[in-house]
Coordinates of C-alpha atoms in Angstrom, one line a residue:
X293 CA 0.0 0.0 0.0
X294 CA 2.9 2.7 0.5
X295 CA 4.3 1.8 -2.5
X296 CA 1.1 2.8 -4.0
X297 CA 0.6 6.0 -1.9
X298 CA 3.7 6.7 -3.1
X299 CA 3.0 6.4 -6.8
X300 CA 0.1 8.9 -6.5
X301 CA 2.1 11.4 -4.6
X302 CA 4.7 11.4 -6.8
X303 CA 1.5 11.8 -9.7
X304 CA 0.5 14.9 -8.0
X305 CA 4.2 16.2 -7.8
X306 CA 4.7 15.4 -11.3
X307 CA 1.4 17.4 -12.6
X308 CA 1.0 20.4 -10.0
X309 CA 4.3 21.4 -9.4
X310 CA 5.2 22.0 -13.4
X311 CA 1.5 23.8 -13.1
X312 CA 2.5 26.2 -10.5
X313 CA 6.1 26.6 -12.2
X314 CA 4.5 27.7 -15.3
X315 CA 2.0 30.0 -13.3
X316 CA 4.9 31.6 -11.8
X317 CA 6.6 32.5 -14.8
X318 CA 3.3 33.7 -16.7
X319 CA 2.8 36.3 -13.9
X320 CA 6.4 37.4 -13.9
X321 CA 5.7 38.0 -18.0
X322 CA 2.7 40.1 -16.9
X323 CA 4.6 41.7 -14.6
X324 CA 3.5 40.5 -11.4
X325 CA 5.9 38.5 -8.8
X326 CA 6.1 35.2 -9.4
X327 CA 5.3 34.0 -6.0
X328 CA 1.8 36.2 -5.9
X329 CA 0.6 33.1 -7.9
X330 CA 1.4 30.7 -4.8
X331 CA -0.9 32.3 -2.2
X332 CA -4.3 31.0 -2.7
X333 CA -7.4 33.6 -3.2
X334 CA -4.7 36.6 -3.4
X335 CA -3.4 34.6 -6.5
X336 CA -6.6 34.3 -8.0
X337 CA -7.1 37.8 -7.1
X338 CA -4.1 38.5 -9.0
X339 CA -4.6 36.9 -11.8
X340 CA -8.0 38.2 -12.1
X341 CA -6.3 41.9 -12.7
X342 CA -3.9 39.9 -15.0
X343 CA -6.8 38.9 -17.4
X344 CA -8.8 42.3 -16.9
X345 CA -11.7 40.9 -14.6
X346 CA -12.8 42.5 -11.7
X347 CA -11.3 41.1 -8.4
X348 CA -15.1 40.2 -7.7
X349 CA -15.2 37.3 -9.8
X350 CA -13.3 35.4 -6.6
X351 CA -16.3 35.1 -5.1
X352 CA -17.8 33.0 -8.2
X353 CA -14.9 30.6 -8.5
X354 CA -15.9 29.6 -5.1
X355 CA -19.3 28.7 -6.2
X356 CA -20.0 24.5 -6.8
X357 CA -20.4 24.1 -10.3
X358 CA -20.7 27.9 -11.6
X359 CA -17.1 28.3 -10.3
X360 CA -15.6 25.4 -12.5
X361 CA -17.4 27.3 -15.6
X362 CA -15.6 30.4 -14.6
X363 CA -12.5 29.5 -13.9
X364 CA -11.8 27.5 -17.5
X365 CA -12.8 31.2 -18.7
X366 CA -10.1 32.4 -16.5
X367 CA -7.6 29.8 -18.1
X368 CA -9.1 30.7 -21.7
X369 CA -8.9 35.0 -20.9
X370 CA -5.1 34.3 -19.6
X371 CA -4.4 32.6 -22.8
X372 CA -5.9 35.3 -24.7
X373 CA -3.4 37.7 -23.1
X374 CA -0.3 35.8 -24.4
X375 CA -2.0 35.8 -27.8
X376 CA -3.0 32.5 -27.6
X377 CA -6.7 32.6 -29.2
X378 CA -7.4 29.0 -30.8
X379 CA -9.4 26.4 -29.5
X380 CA -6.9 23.7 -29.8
X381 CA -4.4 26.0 -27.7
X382 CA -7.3 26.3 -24.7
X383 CA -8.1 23.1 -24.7
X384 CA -4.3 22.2 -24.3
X385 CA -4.3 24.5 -21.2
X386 CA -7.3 23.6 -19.5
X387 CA -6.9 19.9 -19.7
X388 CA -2.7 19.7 -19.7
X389 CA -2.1 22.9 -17.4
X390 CA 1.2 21.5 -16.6
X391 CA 2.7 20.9 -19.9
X392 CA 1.3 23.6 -21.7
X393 CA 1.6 26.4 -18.6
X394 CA 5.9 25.4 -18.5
X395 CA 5.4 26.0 -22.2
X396 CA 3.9 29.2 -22.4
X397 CA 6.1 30.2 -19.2
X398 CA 9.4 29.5 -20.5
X399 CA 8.6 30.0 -24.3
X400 CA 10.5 33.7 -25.2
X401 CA 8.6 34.1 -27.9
X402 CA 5.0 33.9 -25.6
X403 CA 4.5 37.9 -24.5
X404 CA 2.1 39.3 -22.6
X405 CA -0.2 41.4 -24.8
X406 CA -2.2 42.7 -22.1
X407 CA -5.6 41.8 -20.7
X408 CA -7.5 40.0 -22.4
X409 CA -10.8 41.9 -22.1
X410 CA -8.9 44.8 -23.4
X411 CA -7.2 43.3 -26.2
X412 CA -10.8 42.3 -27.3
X413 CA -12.3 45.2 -26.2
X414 CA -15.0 45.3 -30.5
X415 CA -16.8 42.3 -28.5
X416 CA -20.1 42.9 -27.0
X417 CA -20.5 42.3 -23.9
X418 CA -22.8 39.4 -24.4
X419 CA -20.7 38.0 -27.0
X420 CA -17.7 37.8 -24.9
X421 CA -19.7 35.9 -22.3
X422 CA -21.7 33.5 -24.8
X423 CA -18.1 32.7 -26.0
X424 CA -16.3 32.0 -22.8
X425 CA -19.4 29.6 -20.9
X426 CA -19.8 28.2 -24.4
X427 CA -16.3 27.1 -24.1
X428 CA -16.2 26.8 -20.5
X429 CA -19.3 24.5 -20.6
X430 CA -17.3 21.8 -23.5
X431 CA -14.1 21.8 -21.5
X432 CA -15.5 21.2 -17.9
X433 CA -17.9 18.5 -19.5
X434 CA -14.8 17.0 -21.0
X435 CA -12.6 16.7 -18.0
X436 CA -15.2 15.4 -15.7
X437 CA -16.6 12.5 -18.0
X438 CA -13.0 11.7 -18.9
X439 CA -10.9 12.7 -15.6
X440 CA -12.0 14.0 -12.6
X441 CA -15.7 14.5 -11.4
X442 CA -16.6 16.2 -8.0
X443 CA -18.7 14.3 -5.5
X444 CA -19.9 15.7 -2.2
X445 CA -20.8 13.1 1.2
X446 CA -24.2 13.5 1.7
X447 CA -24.8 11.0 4.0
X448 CA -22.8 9.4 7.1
X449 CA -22.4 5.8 5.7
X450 CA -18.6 6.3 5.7
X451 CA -18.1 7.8 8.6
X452 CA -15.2 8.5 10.2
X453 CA -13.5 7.7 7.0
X454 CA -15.4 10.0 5.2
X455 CA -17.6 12.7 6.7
X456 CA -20.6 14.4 6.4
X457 CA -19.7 17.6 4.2
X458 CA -16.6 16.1 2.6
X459 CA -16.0 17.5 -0.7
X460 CA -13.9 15.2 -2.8
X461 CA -12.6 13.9 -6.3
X462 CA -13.2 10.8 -8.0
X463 CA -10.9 9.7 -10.7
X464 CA -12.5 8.5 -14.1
X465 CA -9.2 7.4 -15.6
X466 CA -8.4 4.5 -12.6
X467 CA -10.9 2.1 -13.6
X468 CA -11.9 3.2 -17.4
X469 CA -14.0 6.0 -18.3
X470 CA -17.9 4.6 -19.2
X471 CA -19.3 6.2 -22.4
X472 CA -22.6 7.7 -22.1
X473 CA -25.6 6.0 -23.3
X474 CA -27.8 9.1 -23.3
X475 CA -26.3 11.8 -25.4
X476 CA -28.7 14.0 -25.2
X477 CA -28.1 15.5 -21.6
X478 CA -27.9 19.3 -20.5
X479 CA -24.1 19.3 -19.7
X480 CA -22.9 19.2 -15.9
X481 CA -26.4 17.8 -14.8
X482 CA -27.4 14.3 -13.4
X483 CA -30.9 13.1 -13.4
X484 CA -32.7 16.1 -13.3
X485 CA -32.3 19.9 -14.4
X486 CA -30.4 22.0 -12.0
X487 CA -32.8 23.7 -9.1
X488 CA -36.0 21.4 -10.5
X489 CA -37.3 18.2 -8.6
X490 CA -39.0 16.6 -11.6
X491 CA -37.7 17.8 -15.0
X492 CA -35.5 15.7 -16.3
X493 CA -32.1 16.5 -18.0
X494 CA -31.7 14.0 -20.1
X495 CA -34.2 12.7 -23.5
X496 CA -33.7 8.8 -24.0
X497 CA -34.7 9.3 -27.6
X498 CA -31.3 8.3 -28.9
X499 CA -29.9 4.9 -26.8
X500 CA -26.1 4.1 -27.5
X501 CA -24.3 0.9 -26.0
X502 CA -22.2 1.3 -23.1
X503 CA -18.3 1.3 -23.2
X504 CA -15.4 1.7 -20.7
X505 CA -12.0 2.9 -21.6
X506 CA -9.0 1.6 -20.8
X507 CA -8.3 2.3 -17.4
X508 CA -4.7 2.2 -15.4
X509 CA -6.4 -0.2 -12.7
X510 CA -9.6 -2.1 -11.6
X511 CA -11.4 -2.1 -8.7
X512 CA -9.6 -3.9 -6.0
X513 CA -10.7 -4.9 -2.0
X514 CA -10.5 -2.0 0.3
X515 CA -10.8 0.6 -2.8
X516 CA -13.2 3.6 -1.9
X517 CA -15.9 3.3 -4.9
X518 CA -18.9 5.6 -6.3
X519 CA -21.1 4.1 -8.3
X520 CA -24.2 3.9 -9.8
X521 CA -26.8 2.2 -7.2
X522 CA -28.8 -0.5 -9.0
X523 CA -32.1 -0.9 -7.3
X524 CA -34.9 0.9 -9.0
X525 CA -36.2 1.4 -5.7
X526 CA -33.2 3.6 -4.6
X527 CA -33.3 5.5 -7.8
X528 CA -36.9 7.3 -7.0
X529 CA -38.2 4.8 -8.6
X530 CA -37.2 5.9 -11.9
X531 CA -35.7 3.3 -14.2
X532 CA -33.0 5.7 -15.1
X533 CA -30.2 4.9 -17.6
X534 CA -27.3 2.9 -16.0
X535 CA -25.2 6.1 -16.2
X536 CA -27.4 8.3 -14.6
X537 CA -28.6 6.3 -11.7
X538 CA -28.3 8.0 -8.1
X539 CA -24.5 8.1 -7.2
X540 CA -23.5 5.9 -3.9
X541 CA -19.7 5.8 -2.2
X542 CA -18.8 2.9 -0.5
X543 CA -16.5 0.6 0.6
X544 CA -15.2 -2.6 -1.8
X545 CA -14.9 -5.1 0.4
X546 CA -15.0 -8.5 -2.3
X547 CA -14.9 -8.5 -6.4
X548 CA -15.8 -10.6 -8.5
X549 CA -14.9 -14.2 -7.9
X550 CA -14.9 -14.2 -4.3
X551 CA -17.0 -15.7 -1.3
X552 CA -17.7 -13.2 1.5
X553 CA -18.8 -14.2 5.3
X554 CA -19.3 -11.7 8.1
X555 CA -19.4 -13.7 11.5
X556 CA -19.2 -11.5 14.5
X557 CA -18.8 -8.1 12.9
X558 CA -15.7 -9.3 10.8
X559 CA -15.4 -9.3 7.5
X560 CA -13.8 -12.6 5.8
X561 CA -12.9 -13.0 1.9
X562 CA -12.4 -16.6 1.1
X563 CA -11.9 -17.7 4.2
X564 CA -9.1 -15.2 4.9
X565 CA -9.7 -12.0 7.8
X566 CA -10.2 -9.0 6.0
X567 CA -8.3 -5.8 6.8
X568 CA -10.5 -3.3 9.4
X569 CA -10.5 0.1 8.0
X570 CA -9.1 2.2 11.1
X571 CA -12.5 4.6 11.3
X572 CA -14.9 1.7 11.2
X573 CA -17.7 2.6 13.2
X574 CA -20.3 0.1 15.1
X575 CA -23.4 0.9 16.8
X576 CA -23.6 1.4 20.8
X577 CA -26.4 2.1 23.0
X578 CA -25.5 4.7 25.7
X579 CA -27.4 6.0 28.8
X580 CA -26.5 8.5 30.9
X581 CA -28.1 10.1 34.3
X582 CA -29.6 13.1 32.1
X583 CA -29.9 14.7 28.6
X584 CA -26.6 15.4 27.0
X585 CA -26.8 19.1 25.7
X586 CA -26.0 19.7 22.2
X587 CA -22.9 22.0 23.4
X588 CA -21.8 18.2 24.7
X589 CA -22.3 16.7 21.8
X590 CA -20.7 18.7 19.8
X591 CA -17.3 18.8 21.8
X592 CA -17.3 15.0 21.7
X593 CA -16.9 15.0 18.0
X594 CA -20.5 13.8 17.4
X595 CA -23.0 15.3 14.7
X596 CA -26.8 15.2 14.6
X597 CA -26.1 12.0 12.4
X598 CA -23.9 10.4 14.8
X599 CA -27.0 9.8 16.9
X600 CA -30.4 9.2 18.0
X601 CA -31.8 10.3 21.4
X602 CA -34.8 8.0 22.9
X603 CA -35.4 9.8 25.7
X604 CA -35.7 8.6 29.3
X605 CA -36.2 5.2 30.3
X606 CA -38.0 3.3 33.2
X607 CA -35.2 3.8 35.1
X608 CA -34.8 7.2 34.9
X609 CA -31.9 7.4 32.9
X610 CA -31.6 8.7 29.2
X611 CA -31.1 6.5 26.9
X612 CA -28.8 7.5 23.3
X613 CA -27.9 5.5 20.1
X614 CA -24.7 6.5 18.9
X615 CA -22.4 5.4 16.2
X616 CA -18.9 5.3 17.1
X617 CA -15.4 4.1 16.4
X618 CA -14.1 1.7 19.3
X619 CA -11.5 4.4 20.5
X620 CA -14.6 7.0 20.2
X621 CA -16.7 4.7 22.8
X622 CA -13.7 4.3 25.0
X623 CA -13.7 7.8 25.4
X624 CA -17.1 8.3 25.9
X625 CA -17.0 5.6 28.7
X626 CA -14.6 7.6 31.0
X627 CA -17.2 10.6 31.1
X628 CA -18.6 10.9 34.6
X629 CA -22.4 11.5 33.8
X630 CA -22.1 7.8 31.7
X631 CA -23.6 5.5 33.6
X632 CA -23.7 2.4 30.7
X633 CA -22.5 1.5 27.5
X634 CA -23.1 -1.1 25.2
X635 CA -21.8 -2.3 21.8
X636 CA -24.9 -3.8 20.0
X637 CA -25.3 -6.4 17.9
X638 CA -27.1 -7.3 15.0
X639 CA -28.0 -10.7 15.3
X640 CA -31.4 -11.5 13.8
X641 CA -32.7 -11.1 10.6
X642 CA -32.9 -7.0 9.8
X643 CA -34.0 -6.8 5.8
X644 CA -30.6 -8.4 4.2
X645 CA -30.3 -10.1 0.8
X646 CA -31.9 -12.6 0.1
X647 CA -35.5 -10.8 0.6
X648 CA -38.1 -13.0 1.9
X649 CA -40.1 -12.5 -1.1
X650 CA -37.6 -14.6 -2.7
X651 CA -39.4 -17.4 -0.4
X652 CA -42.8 -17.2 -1.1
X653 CA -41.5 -19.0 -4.0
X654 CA -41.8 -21.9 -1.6
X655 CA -44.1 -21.5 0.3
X656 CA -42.6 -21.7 3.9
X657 CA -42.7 -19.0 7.0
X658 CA -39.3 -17.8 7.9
X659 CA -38.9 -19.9 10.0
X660 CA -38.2 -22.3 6.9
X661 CA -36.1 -20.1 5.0
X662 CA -32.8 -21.4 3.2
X663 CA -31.1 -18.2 4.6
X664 CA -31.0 -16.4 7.7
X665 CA -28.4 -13.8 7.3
X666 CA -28.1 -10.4 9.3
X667 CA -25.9 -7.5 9.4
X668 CA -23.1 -8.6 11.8
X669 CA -23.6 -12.1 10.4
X670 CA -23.8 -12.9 6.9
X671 CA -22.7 -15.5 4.2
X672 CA -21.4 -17.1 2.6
X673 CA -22.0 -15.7 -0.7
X674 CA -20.2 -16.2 -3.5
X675 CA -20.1 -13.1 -5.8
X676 CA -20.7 -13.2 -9.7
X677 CA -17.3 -13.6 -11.8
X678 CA -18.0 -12.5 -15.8
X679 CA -17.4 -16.4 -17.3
X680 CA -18.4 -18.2 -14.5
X681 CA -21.4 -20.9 -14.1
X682 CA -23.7 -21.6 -12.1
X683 CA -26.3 -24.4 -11.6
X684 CA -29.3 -23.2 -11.2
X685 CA -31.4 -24.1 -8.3
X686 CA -33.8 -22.9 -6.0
X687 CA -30.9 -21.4 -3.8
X688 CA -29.0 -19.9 -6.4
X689 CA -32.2 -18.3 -7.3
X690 CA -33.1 -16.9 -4.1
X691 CA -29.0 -15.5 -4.3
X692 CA -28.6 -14.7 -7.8
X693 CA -32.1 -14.3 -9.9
X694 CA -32.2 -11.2 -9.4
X695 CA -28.8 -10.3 -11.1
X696 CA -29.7 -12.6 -13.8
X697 CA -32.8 -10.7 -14.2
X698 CA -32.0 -7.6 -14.0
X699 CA -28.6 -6.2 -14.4
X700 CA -26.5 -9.0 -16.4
X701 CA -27.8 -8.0 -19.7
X702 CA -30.8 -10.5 -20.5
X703 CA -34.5 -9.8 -21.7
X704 CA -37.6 -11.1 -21.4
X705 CA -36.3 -13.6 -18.5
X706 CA -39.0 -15.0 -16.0
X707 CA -38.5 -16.7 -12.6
X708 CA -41.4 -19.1 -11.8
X709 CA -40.9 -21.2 -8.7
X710 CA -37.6 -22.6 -9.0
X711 CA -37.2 -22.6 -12.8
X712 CA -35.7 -20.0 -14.5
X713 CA -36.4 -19.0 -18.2
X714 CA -34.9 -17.2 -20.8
X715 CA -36.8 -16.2 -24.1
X716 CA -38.8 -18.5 -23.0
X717 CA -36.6 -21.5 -22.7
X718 CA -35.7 -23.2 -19.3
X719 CA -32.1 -22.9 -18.3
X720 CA -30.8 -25.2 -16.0
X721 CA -27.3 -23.8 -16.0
X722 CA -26.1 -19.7 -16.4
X723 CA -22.6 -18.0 -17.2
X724 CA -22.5 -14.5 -16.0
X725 CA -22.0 -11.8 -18.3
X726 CA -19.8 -9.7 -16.3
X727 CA -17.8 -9.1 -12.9
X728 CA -19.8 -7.8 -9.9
X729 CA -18.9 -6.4 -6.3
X730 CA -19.6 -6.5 -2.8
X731 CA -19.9 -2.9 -1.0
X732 CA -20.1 -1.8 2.1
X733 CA -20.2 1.5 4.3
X734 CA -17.1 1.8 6.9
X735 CA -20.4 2.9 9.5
X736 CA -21.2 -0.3 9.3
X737 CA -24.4 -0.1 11.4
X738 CA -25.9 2.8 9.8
X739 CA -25.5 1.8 5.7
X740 CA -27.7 0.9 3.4
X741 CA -25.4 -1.0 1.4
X742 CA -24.9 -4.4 -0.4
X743 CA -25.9 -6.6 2.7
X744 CA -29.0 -4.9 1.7
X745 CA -29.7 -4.5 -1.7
X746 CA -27.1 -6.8 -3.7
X747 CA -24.2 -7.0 -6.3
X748 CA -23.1 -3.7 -7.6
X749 CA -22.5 -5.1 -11.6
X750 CA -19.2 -3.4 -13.6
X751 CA -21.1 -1.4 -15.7
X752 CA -22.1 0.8 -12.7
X753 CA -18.6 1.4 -11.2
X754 CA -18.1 5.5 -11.4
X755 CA -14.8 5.7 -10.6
X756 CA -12.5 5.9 -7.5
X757 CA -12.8 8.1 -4.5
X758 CA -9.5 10.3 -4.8
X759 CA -8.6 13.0 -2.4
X760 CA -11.0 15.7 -0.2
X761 CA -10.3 18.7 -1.8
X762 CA -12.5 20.8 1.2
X763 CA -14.6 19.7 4.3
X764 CA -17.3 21.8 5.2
X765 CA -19.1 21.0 9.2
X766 CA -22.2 22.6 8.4
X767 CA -23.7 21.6 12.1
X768 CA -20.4 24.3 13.9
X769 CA -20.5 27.6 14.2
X770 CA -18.8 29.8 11.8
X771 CA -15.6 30.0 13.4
X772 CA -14.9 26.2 13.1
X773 CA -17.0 25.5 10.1
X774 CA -13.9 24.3 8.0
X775 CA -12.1 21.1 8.8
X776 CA -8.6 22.4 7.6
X777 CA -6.9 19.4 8.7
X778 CA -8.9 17.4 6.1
X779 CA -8.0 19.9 2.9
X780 CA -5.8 17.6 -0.3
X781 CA -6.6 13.8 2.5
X782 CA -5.7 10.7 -0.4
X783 CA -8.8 8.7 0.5
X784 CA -7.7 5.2 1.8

């Protein structure tokens, strides 16, 4: 693993430092000291004056979406002041910034012309602008369907690894950029038309095939994955194109090949322990001799997602249900107003796969079910390998009909009973189409993951969770509403 940490370290070197080299020397050539272009918002500030836009226009680049639009205009207006003008020449900025920055930097016959807005001062106004978001608008749709793509944590699933408020990059290019099969899509959208609940951004009149690039790796154990969530049923409902399905981070904890058990909490692949991610969280319940105040809370690390109140008990005390890391609880067990606490276990059956509508197939209460799997304990289950075959059965039904159904590529396919049918032909045997993985959340009591809701197929793998590039706390005050010490985190 450092070997690997080490590779992408010396990537970042390798592509931000010739960046911030060339940067240096294009302000010099403006005339502006190099190292202005070092410091962050005063360099943007800087370079700003250096295009001819007012210093304003900082607080737009800080803007979600609207400041990646503005800030490829930025790259395009400082361009235009060196005199370079073409669309191949932006494009070569914007998406190789440090080749073509060192270029233009130490290049002696690349001058500063002057700003750009003054340099094309003939253009309207609303030309200028239709020109630069036109622009803007291609390049940002390029680089975030072919490298980069910024996600935001919504939810507490990953907790402590990732937080609530985590704003982060995941990288296209690791496991193979997927080609869209809806082309026509409003750029930078997904699902539905930006500040709309029902209008949808995309027209399925035209339907292409899907396709993944090449990509410089494939989704291993312990990788941090977003992908596309299968269920309908998680998707609003919506049968949604594969590729615009509601975005999910988790967790790989097996792919494709592999049988997974979890006895007691633990995760085992093939038999084998599996690594515990160091901010795993479990599920305790805590009482105490009175309500802990939010000020309390707060101080102990905890966010309204971090847990449930339910109030006083028979007993008088007050009971809480909070998700925690072992070292977390430990501390939490030394306070003086704690009178109990109590890791909790998931031992009965709690909604996992298989569903027990897979058993009505047979006819038998739950008592009589093949499976009875639960949260903490769970498996074995073997997980779809693309060339693999199966018998089928009515207990690789009740695991695996579903996927056969619904994700690995097949029409008109029934399930009656224990027979399963394909254009209308009984199959008694089935080879997978393609590889599928195992996810789950690092809160491992509080994610609705697949113990839940199944196999996440290859065709729905996003990409891989890269680095936090900002962590906003939205539940502290002002003052400590950053998490500075979280700003450029690799993602392990």
């Amino acid at each position: 693993m450092a070997g690997y940490e080490f590779l992408i370290m010396l990537g970042f070197v390798l592509v931000f430092v010739p960046s911030y080299v060339g940067m240096w020397k294009l302000f010099e050539k403006a005339g502006e000291p190099g190292w202005k272009s070092l410091i962050p918002i005063y360099g943007q500030i800087v370079l700003l004056k250096i295009v001819g836009r007012p210093w304003s226009w900082i607080f737009y680049l800080l803007i979600p979406v609207i400041g990646q639009i503005i800030a490829i205009g930025v790259v395009a207006d400082l361009l235009k002041s060196f005199g370079k003008e073409k669309v191949h020449q932006i494009a070569a900025a914007v998406i190789f910034p440090f080749i073509y920055f060192p270029y233009m930097g130490f290049a002696k016959d690349v001058k500063y012309k002057g700003p750009a807005t003054q340099i094309h001062g003939e253009k309207s106004t609303r030309q200028e602008w239709t020109e630069a978001i036109g622009f803007a608008v291609i390049a940002a749709t390029l680089i975030r369907w072919l490298i980069m793509e910024a996600y935001t944590i919504p939810t507490p699933s990953m907790e402590n690894s990732l937080l609530v408020g985590d704003f982060l990059f995941v990288s296209k290019f690791h496991y193979g950029t997927r080609t869209t099969t809806t082309p026509l899509q409003i750029p930078l959208t997904h699902q539905k038309i930006w500040f709309t609940k029902n209008v949808p951004s995309y027209l399925e009149w035209i339907k292409l095939p899907q396709y993944r690039l090449p990509g410089i790796s494939h989704v291993k154990r312990e990788d941090v994955v977003v992908f596309n969530v299968p269920p309908k049923g998680l998707n609003d409902g919506i049968d949604y194109p594969v590729d615009l399905k509601t975005n999910y981070i988790k967790r790989c904890v097996a792919v494709a090949g592999d049988t997974l058990s979890i006895r007691d909490q633990q995760v085992y692949i093939n038999g084998v322990a599996s690594p515990v991610p160091p901010e795993i969280q479990f599920s305790y319940l805590i009482l105490s001799d009175g309500p802990i105040s939010e000020r309390n809370l707060a101080g102990l690390g905890l966010g309204i997602e971090d847990y449930q109140a339910h109030g006083r008990q028979a007993d008088g005390k007050f009971a809480y249900q909070m998700w925690l890391t072992k070292a977390r609880a430990e501390e939490i067990k030394a306070l003086p107003y704690i009178r109990a606490i109590e890791a909790q276990k998931r031992i009965h059956d709690e909604g996992t796969i298989p569903y027990s509508s897979y058993y009505d197939w047979y006819g038998g209460p739950d008592s009589t079910r093949l499976f009875r799997w639960s949260t903490d304990n769970f498996g074995p289950l073997w997980i779809p390998k693309e060339g693999a075959t199966i018998t089928i059965d009515k207990s690789t039904l009740a695991l695996y009909g579903t996927t056969i159904k619904l994700y690995d590529h097949n029409k008109n396919v029934k399930i009656e009973g224990d027979k399963l049918f394909i254009d209308g032909q009984p199959v008694t045997s089935y080879t997978f189409k393609q590889n599928y993985y195992f996810m789950m959340g690092d809160n491992r009591h509080n994610s609705l993951d697949s113990r839940f809701w199944g196999f996440v197929p290859e065709d729905h793998i996003v990409g891989k969770a890269f680095f936090i590039w900002l962590s906003v706390d939205n539940g502290s005050g002002l003052a400590n509403r950053i998490r500075w010490n979280r700003f450029f985190k690799l993602i392990k």
